[in-house]
Each structure stands twice: as structure tokens, then as C-alpha cells.
Coordinates of C-alpha atoms (C1' of nucleotides) in Angstrom, one line a residue:
Chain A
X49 CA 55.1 9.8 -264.7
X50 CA 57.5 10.2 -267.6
X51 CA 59.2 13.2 -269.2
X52 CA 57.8 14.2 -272.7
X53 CA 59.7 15.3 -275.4
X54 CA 58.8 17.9 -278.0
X55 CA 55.8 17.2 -280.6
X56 CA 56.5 18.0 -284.0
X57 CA 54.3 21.4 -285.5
X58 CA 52.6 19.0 -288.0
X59 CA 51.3 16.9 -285.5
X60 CA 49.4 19.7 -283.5
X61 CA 47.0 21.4 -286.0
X62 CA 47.3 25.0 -284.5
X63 CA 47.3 27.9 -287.0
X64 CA 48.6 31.6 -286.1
X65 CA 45.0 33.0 -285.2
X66 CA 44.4 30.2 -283.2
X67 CA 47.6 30.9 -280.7
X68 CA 46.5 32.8 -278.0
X69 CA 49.5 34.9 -277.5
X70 CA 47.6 36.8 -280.3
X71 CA 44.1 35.7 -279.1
X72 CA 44.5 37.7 -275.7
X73 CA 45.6 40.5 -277.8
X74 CA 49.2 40.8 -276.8
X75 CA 49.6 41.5 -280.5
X76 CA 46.9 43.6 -281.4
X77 CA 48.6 46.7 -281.7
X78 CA 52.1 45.3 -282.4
X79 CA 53.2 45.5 -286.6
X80 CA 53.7 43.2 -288.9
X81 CA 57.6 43.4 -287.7
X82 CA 56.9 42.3 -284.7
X83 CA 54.6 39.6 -285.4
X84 CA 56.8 38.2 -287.2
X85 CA 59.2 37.9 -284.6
X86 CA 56.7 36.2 -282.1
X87 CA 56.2 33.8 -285.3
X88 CA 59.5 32.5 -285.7
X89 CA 60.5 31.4 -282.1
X90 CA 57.1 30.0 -281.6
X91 CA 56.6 26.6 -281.0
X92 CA 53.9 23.9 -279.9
X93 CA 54.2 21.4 -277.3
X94 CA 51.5 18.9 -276.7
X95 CA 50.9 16.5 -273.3
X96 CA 48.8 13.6 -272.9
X97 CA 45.8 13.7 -269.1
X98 CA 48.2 12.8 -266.4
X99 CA 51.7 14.0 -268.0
X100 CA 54.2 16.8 -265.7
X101 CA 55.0 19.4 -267.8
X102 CA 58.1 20.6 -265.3
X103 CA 58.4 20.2 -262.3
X104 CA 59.3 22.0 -259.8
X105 CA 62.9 23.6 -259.1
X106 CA 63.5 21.9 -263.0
X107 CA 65.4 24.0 -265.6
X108 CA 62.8 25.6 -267.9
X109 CA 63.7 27.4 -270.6
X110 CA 60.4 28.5 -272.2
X111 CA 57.4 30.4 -271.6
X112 CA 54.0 29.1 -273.3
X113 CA 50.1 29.9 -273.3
X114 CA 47.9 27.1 -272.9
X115 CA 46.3 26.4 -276.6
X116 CA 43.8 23.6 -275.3
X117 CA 43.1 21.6 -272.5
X118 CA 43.7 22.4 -269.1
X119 CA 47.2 22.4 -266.8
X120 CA 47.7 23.1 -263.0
X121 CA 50.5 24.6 -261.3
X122 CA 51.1 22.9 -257.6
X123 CA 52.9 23.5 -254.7
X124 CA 54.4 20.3 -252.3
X125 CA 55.8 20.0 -248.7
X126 CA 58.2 17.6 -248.0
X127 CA 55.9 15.2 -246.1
X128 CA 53.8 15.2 -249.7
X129 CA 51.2 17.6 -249.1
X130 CA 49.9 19.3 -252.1
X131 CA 48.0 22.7 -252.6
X132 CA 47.4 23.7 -256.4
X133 CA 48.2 27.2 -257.1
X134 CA 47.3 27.8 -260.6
X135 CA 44.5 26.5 -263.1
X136 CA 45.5 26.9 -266.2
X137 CA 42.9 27.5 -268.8
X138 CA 43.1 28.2 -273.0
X139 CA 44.7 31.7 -273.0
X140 CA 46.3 31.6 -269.9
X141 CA 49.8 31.7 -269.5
X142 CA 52.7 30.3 -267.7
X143 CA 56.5 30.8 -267.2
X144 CA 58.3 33.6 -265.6
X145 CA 60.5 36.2 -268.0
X146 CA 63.9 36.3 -266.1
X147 CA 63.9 32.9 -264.2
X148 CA 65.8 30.1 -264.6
X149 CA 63.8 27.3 -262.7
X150 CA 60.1 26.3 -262.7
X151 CA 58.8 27.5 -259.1
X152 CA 55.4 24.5 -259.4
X153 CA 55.2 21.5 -260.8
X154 CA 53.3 22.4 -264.0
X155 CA 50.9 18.9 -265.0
X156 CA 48.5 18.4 -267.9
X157 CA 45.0 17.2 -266.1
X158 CA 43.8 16.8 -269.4
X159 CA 45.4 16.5 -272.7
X160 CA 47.3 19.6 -273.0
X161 CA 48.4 21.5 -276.3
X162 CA 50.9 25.1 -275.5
X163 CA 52.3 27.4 -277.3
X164 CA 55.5 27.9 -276.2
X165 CA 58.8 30.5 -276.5
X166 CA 62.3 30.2 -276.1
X167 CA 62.6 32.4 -272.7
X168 CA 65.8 34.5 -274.0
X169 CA 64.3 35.4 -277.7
X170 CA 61.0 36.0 -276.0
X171 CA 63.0 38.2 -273.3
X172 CA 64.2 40.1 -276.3
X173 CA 60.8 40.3 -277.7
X174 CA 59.5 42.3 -274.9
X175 CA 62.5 44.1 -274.7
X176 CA 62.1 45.6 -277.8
X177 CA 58.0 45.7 -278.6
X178 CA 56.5 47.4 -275.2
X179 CA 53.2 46.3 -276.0
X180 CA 53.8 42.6 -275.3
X181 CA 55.4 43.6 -271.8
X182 CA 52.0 45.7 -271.4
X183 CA 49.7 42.6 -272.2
X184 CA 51.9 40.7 -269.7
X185 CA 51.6 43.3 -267.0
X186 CA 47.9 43.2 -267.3
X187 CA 47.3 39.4 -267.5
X188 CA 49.9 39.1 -264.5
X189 CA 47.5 41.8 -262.7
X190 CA 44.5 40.0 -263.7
X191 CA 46.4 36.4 -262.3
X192 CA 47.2 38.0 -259.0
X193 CA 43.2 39.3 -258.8
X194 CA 42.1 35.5 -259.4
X195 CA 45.1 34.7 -256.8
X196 CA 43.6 36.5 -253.9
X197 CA 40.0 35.6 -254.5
X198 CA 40.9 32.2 -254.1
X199 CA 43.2 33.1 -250.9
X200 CA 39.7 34.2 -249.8
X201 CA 38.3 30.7 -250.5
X202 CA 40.9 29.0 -249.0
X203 CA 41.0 31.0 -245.6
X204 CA 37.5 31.4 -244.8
X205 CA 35.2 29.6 -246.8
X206 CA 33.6 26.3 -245.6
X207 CA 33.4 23.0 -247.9
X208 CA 30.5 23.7 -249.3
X209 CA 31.1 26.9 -250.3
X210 CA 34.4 26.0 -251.7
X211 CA 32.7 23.5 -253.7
X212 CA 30.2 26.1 -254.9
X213 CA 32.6 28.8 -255.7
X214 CA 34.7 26.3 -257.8
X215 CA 31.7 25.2 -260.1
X216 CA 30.8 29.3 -260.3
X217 CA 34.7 29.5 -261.5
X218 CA 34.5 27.1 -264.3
X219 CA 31.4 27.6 -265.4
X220 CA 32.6 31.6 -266.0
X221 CA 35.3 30.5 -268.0
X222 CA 33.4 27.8 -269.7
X223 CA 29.5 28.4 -270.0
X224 CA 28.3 30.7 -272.4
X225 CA 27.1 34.7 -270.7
X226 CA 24.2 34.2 -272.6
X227 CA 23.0 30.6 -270.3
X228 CA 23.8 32.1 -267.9
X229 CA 23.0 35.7 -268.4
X230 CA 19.0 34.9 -269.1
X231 CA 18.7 32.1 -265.8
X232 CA 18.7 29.5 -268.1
X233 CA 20.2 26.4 -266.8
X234 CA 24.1 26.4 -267.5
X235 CA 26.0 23.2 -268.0
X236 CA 29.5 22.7 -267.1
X237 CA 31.7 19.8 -267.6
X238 CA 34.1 19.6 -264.8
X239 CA 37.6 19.1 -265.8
X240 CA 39.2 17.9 -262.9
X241 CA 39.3 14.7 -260.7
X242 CA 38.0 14.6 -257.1
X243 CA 41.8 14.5 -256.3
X244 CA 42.5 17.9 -258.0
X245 CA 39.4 19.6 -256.8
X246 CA 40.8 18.8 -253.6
X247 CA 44.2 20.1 -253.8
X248 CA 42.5 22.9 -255.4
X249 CA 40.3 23.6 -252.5
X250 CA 42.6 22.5 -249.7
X251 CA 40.1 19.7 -249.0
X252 CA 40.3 15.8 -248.3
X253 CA 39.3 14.2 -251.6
X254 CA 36.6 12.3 -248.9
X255 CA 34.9 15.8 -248.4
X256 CA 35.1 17.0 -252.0
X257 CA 33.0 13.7 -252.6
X258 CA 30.7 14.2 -249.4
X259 CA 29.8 18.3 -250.7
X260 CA 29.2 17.2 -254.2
X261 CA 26.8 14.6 -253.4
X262 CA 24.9 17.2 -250.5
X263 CA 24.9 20.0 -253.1
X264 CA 23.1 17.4 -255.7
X265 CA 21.0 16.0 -252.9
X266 CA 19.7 19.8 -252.4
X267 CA 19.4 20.1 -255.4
X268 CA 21.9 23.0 -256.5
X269 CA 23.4 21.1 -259.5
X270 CA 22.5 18.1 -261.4
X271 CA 25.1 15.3 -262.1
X272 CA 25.3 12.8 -265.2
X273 CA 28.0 10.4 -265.0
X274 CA 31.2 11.7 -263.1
X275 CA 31.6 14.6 -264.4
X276 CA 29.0 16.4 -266.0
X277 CA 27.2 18.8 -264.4
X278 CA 23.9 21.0 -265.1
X279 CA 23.1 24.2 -262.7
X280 CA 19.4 24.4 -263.3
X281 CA 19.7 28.0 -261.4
X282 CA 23.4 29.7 -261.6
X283 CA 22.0 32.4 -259.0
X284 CA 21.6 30.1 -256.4
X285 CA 25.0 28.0 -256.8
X286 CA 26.8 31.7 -256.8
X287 CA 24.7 32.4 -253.3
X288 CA 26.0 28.4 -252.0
X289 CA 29.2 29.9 -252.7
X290 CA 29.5 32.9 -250.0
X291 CA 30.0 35.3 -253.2
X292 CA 28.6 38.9 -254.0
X293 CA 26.2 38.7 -256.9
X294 CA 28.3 40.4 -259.2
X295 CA 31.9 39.7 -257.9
X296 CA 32.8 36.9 -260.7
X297 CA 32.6 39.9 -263.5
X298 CA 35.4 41.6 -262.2
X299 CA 37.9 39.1 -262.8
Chain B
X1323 CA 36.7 54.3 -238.6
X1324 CA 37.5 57.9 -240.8
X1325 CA 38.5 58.7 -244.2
X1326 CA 41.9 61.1 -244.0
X1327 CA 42.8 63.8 -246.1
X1328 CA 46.2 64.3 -247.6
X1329 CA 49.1 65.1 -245.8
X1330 CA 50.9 68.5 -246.7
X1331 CA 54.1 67.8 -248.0
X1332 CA 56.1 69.5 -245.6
X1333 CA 54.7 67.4 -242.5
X1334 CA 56.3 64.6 -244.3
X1335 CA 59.8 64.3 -244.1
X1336 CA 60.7 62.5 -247.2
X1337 CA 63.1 63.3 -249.7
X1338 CA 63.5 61.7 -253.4
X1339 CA 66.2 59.6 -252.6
X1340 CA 63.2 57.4 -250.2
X1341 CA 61.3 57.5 -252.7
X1342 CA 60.6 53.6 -252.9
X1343 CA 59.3 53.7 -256.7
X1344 CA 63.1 54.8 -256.7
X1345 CA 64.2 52.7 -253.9
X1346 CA 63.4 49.3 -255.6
X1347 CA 64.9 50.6 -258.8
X1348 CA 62.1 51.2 -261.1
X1349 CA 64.0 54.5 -262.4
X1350 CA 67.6 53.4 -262.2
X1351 CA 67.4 52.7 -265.8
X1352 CA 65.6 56.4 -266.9
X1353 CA 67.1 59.1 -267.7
X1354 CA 66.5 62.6 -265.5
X1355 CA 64.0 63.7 -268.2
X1356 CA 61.6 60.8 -267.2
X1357 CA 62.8 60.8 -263.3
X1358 CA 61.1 64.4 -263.7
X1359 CA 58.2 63.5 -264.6
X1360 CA 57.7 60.8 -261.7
X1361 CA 58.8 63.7 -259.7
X1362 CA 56.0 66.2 -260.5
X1363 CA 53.3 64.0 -259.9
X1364 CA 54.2 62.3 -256.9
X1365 CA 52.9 63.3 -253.7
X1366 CA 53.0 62.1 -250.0
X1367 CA 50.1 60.9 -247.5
X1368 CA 49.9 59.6 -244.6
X1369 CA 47.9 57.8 -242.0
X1370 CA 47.7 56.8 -238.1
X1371 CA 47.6 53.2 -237.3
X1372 CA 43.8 51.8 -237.9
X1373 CA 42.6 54.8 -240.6
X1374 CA 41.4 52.9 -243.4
X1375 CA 43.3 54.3 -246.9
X1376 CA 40.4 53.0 -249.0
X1377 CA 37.2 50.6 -249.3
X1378 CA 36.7 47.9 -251.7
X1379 CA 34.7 49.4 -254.4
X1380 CA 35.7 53.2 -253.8
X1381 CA 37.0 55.3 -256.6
X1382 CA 40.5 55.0 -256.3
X1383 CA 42.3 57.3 -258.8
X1384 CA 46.2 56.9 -257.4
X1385 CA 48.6 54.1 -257.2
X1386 CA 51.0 54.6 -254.5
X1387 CA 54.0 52.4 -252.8
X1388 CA 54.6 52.0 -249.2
X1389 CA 57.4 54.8 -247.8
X1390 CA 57.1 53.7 -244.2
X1391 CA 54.5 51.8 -242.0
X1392 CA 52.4 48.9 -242.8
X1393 CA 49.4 48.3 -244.4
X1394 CA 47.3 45.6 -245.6
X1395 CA 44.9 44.9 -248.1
X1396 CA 41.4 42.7 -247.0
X1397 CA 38.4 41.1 -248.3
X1398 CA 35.2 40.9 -246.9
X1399 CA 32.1 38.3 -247.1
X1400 CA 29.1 39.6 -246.7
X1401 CA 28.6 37.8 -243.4
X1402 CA 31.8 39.9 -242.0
X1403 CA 34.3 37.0 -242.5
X1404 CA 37.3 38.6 -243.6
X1405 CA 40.6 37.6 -245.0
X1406 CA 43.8 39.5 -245.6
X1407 CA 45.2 39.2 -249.2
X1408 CA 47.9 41.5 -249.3
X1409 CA 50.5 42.7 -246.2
X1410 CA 52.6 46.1 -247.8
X1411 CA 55.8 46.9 -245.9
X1412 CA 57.8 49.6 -246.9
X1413 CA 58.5 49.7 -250.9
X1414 CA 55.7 47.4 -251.5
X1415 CA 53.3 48.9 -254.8
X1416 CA 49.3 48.9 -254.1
X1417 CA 46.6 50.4 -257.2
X1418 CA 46.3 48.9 -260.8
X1419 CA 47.2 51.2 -263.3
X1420 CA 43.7 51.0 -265.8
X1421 CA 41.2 50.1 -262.8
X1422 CA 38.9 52.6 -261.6
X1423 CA 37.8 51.6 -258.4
X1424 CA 39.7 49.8 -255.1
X1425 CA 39.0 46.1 -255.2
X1426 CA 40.1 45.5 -251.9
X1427 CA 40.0 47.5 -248.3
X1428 CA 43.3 49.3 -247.8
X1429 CA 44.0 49.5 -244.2
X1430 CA 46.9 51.1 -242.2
X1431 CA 48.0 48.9 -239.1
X1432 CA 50.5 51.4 -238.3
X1433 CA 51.2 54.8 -239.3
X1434 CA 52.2 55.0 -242.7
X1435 CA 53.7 57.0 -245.3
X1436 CA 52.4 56.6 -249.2
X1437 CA 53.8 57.8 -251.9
X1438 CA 51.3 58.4 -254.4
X1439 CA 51.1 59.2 -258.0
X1440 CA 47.7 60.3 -259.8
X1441 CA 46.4 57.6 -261.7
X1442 CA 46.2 58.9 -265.0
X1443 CA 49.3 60.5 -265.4
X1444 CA 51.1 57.3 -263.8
X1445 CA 49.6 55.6 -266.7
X1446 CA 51.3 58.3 -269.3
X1447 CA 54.7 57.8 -267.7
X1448 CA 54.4 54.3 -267.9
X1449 CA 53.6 54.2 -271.5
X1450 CA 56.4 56.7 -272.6
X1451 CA 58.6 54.7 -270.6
X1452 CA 58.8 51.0 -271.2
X1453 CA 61.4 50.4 -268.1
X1454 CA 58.7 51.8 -265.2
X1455 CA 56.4 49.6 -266.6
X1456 CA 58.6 46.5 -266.7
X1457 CA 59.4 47.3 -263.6
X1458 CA 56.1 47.1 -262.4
X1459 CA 55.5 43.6 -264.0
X1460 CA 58.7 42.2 -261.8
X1461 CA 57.3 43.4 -258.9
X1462 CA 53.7 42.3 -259.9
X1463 CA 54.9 38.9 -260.5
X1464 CA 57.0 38.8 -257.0
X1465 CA 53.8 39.1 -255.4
X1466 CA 52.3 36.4 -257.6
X1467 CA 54.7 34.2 -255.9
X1468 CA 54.3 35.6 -252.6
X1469 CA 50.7 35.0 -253.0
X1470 CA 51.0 31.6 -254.0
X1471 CA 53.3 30.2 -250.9
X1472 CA 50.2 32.1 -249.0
X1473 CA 48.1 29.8 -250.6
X1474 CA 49.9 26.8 -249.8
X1475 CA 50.1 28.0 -245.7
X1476 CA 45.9 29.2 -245.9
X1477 CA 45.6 25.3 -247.8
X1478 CA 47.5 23.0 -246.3
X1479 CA 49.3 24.1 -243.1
X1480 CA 48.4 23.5 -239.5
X1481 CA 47.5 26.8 -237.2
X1482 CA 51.2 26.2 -235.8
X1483 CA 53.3 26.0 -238.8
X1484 CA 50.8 28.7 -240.1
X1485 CA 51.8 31.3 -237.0
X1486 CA 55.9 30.0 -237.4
X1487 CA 55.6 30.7 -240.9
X1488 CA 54.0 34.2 -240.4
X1489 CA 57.2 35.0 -238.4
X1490 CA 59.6 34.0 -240.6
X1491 CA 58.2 35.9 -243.4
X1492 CA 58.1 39.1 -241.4
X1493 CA 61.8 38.1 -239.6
X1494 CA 62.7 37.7 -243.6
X1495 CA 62.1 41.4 -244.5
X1496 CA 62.7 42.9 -241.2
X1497 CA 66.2 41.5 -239.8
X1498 CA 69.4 41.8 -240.9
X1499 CA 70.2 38.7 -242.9
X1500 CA 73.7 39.0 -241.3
X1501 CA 71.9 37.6 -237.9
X1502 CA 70.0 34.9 -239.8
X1503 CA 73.4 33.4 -241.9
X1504 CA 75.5 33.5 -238.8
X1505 CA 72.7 31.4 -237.1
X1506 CA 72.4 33.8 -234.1
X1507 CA 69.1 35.0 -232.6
X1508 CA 66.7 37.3 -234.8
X1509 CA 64.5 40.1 -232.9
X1510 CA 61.8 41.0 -234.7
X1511 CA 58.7 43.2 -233.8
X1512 CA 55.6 42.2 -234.7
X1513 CA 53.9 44.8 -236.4
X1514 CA 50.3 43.0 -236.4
X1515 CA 47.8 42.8 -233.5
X1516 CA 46.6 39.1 -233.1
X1517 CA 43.4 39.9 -235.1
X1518 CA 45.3 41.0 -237.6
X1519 CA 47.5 38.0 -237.4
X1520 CA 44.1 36.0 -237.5
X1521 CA 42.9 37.5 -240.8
X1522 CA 46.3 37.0 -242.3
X1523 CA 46.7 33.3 -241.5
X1524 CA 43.0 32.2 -242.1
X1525 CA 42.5 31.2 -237.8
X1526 CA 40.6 32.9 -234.9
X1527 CA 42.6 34.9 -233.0
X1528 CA 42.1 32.7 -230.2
X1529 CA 43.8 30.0 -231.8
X1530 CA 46.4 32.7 -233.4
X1531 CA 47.3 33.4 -229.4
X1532 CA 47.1 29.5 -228.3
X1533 CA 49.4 29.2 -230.8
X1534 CA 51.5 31.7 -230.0
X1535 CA 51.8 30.1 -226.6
X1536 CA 52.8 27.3 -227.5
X1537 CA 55.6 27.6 -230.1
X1538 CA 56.8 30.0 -226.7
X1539 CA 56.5 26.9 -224.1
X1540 CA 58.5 25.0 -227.0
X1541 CA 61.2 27.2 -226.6
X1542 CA 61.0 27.8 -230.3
X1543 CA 60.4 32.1 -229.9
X1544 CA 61.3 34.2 -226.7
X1545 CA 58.9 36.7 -226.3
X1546 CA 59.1 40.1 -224.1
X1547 CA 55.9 42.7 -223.8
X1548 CA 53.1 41.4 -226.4
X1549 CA 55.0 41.8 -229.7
X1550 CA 58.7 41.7 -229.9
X1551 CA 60.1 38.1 -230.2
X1552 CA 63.2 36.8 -230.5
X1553 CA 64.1 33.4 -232.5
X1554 CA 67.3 31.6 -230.9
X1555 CA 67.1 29.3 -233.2
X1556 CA 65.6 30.5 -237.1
X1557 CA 66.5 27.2 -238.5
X1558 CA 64.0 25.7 -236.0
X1559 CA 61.6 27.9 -236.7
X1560 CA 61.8 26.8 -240.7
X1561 CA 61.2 23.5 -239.8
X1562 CA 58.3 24.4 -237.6
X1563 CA 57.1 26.8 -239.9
X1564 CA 57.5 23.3 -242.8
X1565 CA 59.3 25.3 -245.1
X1566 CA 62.1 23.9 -247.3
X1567 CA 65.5 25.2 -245.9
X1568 CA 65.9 27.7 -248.9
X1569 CA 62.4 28.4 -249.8
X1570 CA 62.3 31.8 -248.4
X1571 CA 65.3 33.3 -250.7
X1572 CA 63.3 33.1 -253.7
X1573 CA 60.7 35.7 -252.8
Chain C
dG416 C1' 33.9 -13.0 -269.3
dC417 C1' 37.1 -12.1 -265.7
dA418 C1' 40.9 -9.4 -263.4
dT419 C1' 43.0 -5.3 -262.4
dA420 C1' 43.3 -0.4 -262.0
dT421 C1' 41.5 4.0 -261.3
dG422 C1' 38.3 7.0 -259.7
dT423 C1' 34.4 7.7 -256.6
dT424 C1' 31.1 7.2 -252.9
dT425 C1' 29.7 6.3 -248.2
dG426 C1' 30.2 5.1 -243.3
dA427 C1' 32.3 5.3 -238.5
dT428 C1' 35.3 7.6 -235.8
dC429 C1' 38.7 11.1 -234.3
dT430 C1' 40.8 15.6 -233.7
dA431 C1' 42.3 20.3 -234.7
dA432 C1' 40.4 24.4 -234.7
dG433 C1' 36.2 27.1 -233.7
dT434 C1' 33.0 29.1 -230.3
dC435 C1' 31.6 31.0 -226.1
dA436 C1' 32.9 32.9 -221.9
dA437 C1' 35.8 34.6 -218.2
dT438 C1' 39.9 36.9 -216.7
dG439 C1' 44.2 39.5 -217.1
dC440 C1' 47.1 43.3 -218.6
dC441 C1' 48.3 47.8 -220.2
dT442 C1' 47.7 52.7 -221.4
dG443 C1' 45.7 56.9 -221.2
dA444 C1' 41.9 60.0 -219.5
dA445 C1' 39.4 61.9 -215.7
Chain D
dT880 C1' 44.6 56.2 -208.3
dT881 C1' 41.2 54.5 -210.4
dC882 C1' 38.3 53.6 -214.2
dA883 C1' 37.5 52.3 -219.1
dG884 C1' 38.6 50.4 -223.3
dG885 C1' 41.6 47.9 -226.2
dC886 C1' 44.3 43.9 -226.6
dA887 C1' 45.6 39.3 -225.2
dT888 C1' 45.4 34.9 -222.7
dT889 C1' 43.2 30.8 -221.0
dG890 C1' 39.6 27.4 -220.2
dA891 C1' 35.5 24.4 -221.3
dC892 C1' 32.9 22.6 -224.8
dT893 C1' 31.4 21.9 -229.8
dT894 C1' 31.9 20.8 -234.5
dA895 C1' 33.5 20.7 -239.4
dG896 C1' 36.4 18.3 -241.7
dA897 C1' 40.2 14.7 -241.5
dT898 C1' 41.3 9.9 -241.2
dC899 C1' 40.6 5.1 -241.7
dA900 C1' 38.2 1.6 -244.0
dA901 C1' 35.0 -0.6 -247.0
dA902 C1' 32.5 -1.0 -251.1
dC903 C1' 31.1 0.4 -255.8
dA904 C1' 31.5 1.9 -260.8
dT905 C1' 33.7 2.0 -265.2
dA906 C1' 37.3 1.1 -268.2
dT907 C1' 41.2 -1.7 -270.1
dG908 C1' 43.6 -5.6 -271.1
dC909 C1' 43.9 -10.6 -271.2

DNA sequence: GCATATGTTTGATCTAAGTCAATGCCTGAA
DNA sequence: TTCAGGCATTGACTTAGATCAAACATATGC
């Protein structure tokens, strides 16, 4: 894998309204002052499927909110074991205020577009405009929530489960409430290899395989191709997945 | 298993100055004017080893840090598998400022000390004064990491290097470091029983205490009674454990 | 149209950890 | 001093998921 270098603004076709900084409201309340400020040390970055953003223990100088596409943070031991740590979504963020060094290895899974800040003028940034701090505090909150239902997963639940409960995740970011909502069947494009899944569910790529096709065989989801997947009823995958009914609208 | 009430202040011998919120610096930048208003609506509680502080799902209107004591924060499947997601020694923060109701069960394995602030006022302070707040997000996103190395030891480690790792991140905050640089043994007290241990480390506690054995045969820990250890050698523990060297400074 | 690469499925076998069950070891109450 | 009730250990057996290995399905380039 190869380093990639910085793509030019014109070449990403991202408009203010678009970036999510301001999408997840960090700047609803802020003023046109500040706004302004976020605006000038803004900048886009974009990665082909495949590409490492950083990698771990790397100098990284920004912070940046995924724009599109999807990135993963992961976590290796020595003797090359892998456990992903993050899933990074449109909106989410990534990059610590106040470190020097990427702690993961940051990888675009797909193509990948971020909106990304100079650390030290964003530092300043929050320094001076509470609000943005604020949003931080609460998405970092709402990280560490996600963080601990998936220590859950990784503890106690079996492989089918785990294979459940990661369909359940990315069909709530990615379905629409309303499929969903009315028991309508919800379909769900998964973004991820058999590989990531894996590392994402502490799995053998072998079992990941072995779940999917026992979960289709029983009928729990539908699968076209690779990849696509229909949930003809989103009740029942949630109960295959060991959670309470309601648990996924907390997060 | 009880509910408690709260502790008068005077059975609690705690002054300002161990006040942890203090302790770990969240007012070393405010002046006394804000300092007072932490003071007034702080209070002290505590609880005997096994009281339950709260259940996931009840009304939960403080956010408190750990004074002295441990306790630990749980999920529960409906089927009674459980799995720790949060271990608070002393200083440690527990509550989200702007949620209403406990998302996890708040246990004390020892007696413990809280120091608790009402809710809604917390929330005031915090938005008067920007530093409490940033404070909070450091210490928010220090437990993102610590949550994320779990992840990697509940994904991908074996029940050995799980337990080994377990001491070494309770050997981290517990001995002197002065012990660990000079490379001679570390004593540390378990504060866990092995169920406990068990729901931390995603294992039975049958395999917790095999374990246990074992890394004692090896010569790797001493141990005297059932819970105080001693580590000739921490470096062999690390590697047991299959931590880099360093990793452990980070956090 | 064939070759190569990448991702995926499926089968056969092995093993680490779980389960079930018995026993041991303290501590504190009667 | 002995009995109970928690913890903890150890053993015998089972099993979910890992490992090793083969084959299959698309896509890309020649």
C-alpha cells in the first residue's frame, strides 16, 4: 500500500453545507466569525478502496470528518493480528486534539473523501469558540457509547450473533427509519469485505463466511451478489443478534 | 442486592484538596469564583463492596468521579450474559452530562467513595466554564483509548495473555512506577474477585482461575492468599500479556 | 479467450475455552 | 468448634470457532 498525497479542492466537489463538521451541528450555534475561521483552515483529502490513511504510531497533523465513503481505525500485535476499533461512517470523526501520533492505522475500505484541519489552528479554534469543544465532547461521548456496545459483542456474543448485530449496525446508519420503522423489508449494502467484517468481529474470515451463508439459509437476510443484502424482517435479525428491541436507538 | 442512600458528609472524611475532579486538574485552570461553584454542589457517597450504585436504565441525575474504591460499569444480555465495559479506580469520571437515565449498571466491588455533582447544575458549570468541560473531553477521550486496547484483548487475545494483560493494566495504576523502571518486582492487590475478572476479560471464571494457575506454575506472578501477586519480572509479563514494550505509557 | 488476482464459499480436522461437577479453603456466625 | 456460605481450584468431557486446504466466482489485463 502506498502513501497518498493531498487532492486538490477542485477535484473533490464538496461545498460548505455539505462538510459535516457543520452537518453534525458543531457549528450551529457558532457566528459568522467563527465559521469563518473553521472555513479557512479547512481542507479535503480524498483516498482511493484499499488506501492507509496513517498509520499507526505515524506523525499526523490533522483532524478530519469523514465526507463520504467509509474508513476503519485498527489495532495490530506484533505477530500480525488485527482487531478493528473504529468504523468510520459520513459524519464521523477522527484525530485526537493534543496528540502528536496516530494511535490506529486509519484505512479507506472504500473510496474515502475527509474533511480535514490542521491540528494546531483547529486547537485554537476550540480554544476560542466553546461550542465546537461542546460538539466534540458529545460525539466523543456518543463514540465511547458505540465503543462499549461493541466490547459487549466482542466478549460475549457468539458468531452468529455478531454477524446479526453488525448487519443491525449498518443498516441503522444506512437504511431509512421509515423501512424499517413500518416492518417493511430494509436493504442494506454491506460495505466491508469478509476480511474486515472479521477483524471487525474478532472472527476468522472462514466463520464470517460460514454465519452469513446459515443466516441466508434460515432465512434472516437475503443476498444478491456479494454484497447486497435485503432483511425481509429487521425484528427478527435484531432478535439473531442477542439485542434488546430498542437498544440500537440509544446510540 | 440494595439500593443505598447518601452518605452524610461528615462520615466521609474527604476534604477539597481529594477532590479528584480537582485531583486530575479539571480546575487548575479556574479561578476561585468557578472553584466555588464546583464546591457548592458537590457532595460525597459512599458504598460497601457489592451495593449496586445504579441499574442500567434508572434515572440517574448526578455525574460523579471515583474518590476511593473501585467500581465497574456492566452490561447485561437478556439471557444474563454479562460483560464489564468500564473498571473506575480512583479519579476516574462516570454519568454523561445531557443523559437522563444510567446506560449501564454501576457496581461497587469495593467500598467506595463518589464524589458527586447534581446533574443539572454540573451542566451550568460546565457551560460557564469552557476549561471543566475540556477537561472532561480529555478524559473522555482517554477512556476512548482505554476502551479500544480492551477491544483488541476481548478480540483477539488468548485467555492467558488476556488474564497477563489484566494485571499489567491494574499493576500500571496501582504500583509505583519507580518499581516498574528499576525492573524490580511489582506487588499488586487484586482488587477483583475472579468473576469479576471473568466479566472483565470476556472468559468463565473457570478458565480466569486455570489461567491464573498457570501463568503461577510459569513462574511469571508469585502469588500469596487469593489476591495479592507479585511480578518478578514486569517485562515478562508484557510479553505474556502481547503488549508492545511501550504500549501501556500512552493510556 | 485465457491467465491471474482477489474475494468468497465449503469441507475436514483440531483445539482452546466452555460446561458440568466435585472438592478445598477461609471467614464469620451460632 | 463447628457449621454455612462465599470464593476459588481442579478434573473430565464437550463444543464453537480456528486452522488447513481445496474449489469457485468475478473482474482485469493481455
Amino acid at each position: 500500500m502506498q502513501k497518498t498525497s493531498i487532492a486538490t479542492p477542485k477535484t473533490v466537489h464538496v461545498n460548505c453545507s455539505d462538510c459535516p463538521i457543520r452537518h453534525r451541528a458543531v457549528c450551529a450555534r457558532c457566528d459568522d466569525d467563527e465559521l469563518e475561521r473553521l472555513e479557512e483552515i479547512k481542507y479535503y483529502r480524498s483516498f482511493e478502496a484499499g488506501q492507509t490513511v496513517v498509520w499507526s504510531g505515524d506523525r499526523m497533523d490533522f483532524v478530519a470528518s469523514v465526507v463520504s465513503g467509509i474508513a476503519t481505525l485498527t489495532q495490530t500485535m506484533e505477530d500480525g493480528r488485527r482487531q478493528m476499533v473504529g468504523l468510520l461512517l459520513p459524519s464521523d470523526f477522527v484525530g485526537r486534539p493534543g496528540r502528536e501520533t496516530a494511535a490506529y492505522d486509519v484505512t479507506a475500505t472504500t473510496d474515502l473523501v475527509m474533511c480535514c484541519f490542521r491540528k494546531k489552528p483547529f486547537e485554537d479554534v476550540m480554544m476560542a469558540t466553546p461550542h465546537v469543544g461542546q460538539r466534540l465532547l458529545e460525539m466523543t461521548l456518543d463514540e465511547l457509547d458505540a465503543a462499549r456496545e461493541w466490547m459487549l459483542l466482542l466478549g460475549r456474543k457468539t458468531a452468529r450473533e455478531k454477524i446479526a448485530s453488525l448487519i443491525t449496525i449498518i443498516a441503522r446508519r444506512d437504511a431509512s427509519l421509515a423501512a424499517r420503522k413500518n416492518g417493511g423489508p430494509v436493504v442494506v449494502d454491506l460495505p466491508l469485505t469478509r476480511e474486515a467484517m472479521s477483524e471487525y468481529l474478532g472472527l476468522t474470515l472462514e466463520t464470517v463466511s460460514r454465519q452469513i451463508s446459515a443466516l441466508r439459509r434460515d432465512g434472516v437476510i437475503e443476498i444478491e451478489g456479494k454484497r447486497h443484502i435485503t432483511i425481509p424482517d429487521f425484528d427478527r435479525l435484531i432478535e439473531e443478534a442477542g439485542d434488546d428491541a430498542d437498544g440500537g436507538f440509544l446510540v
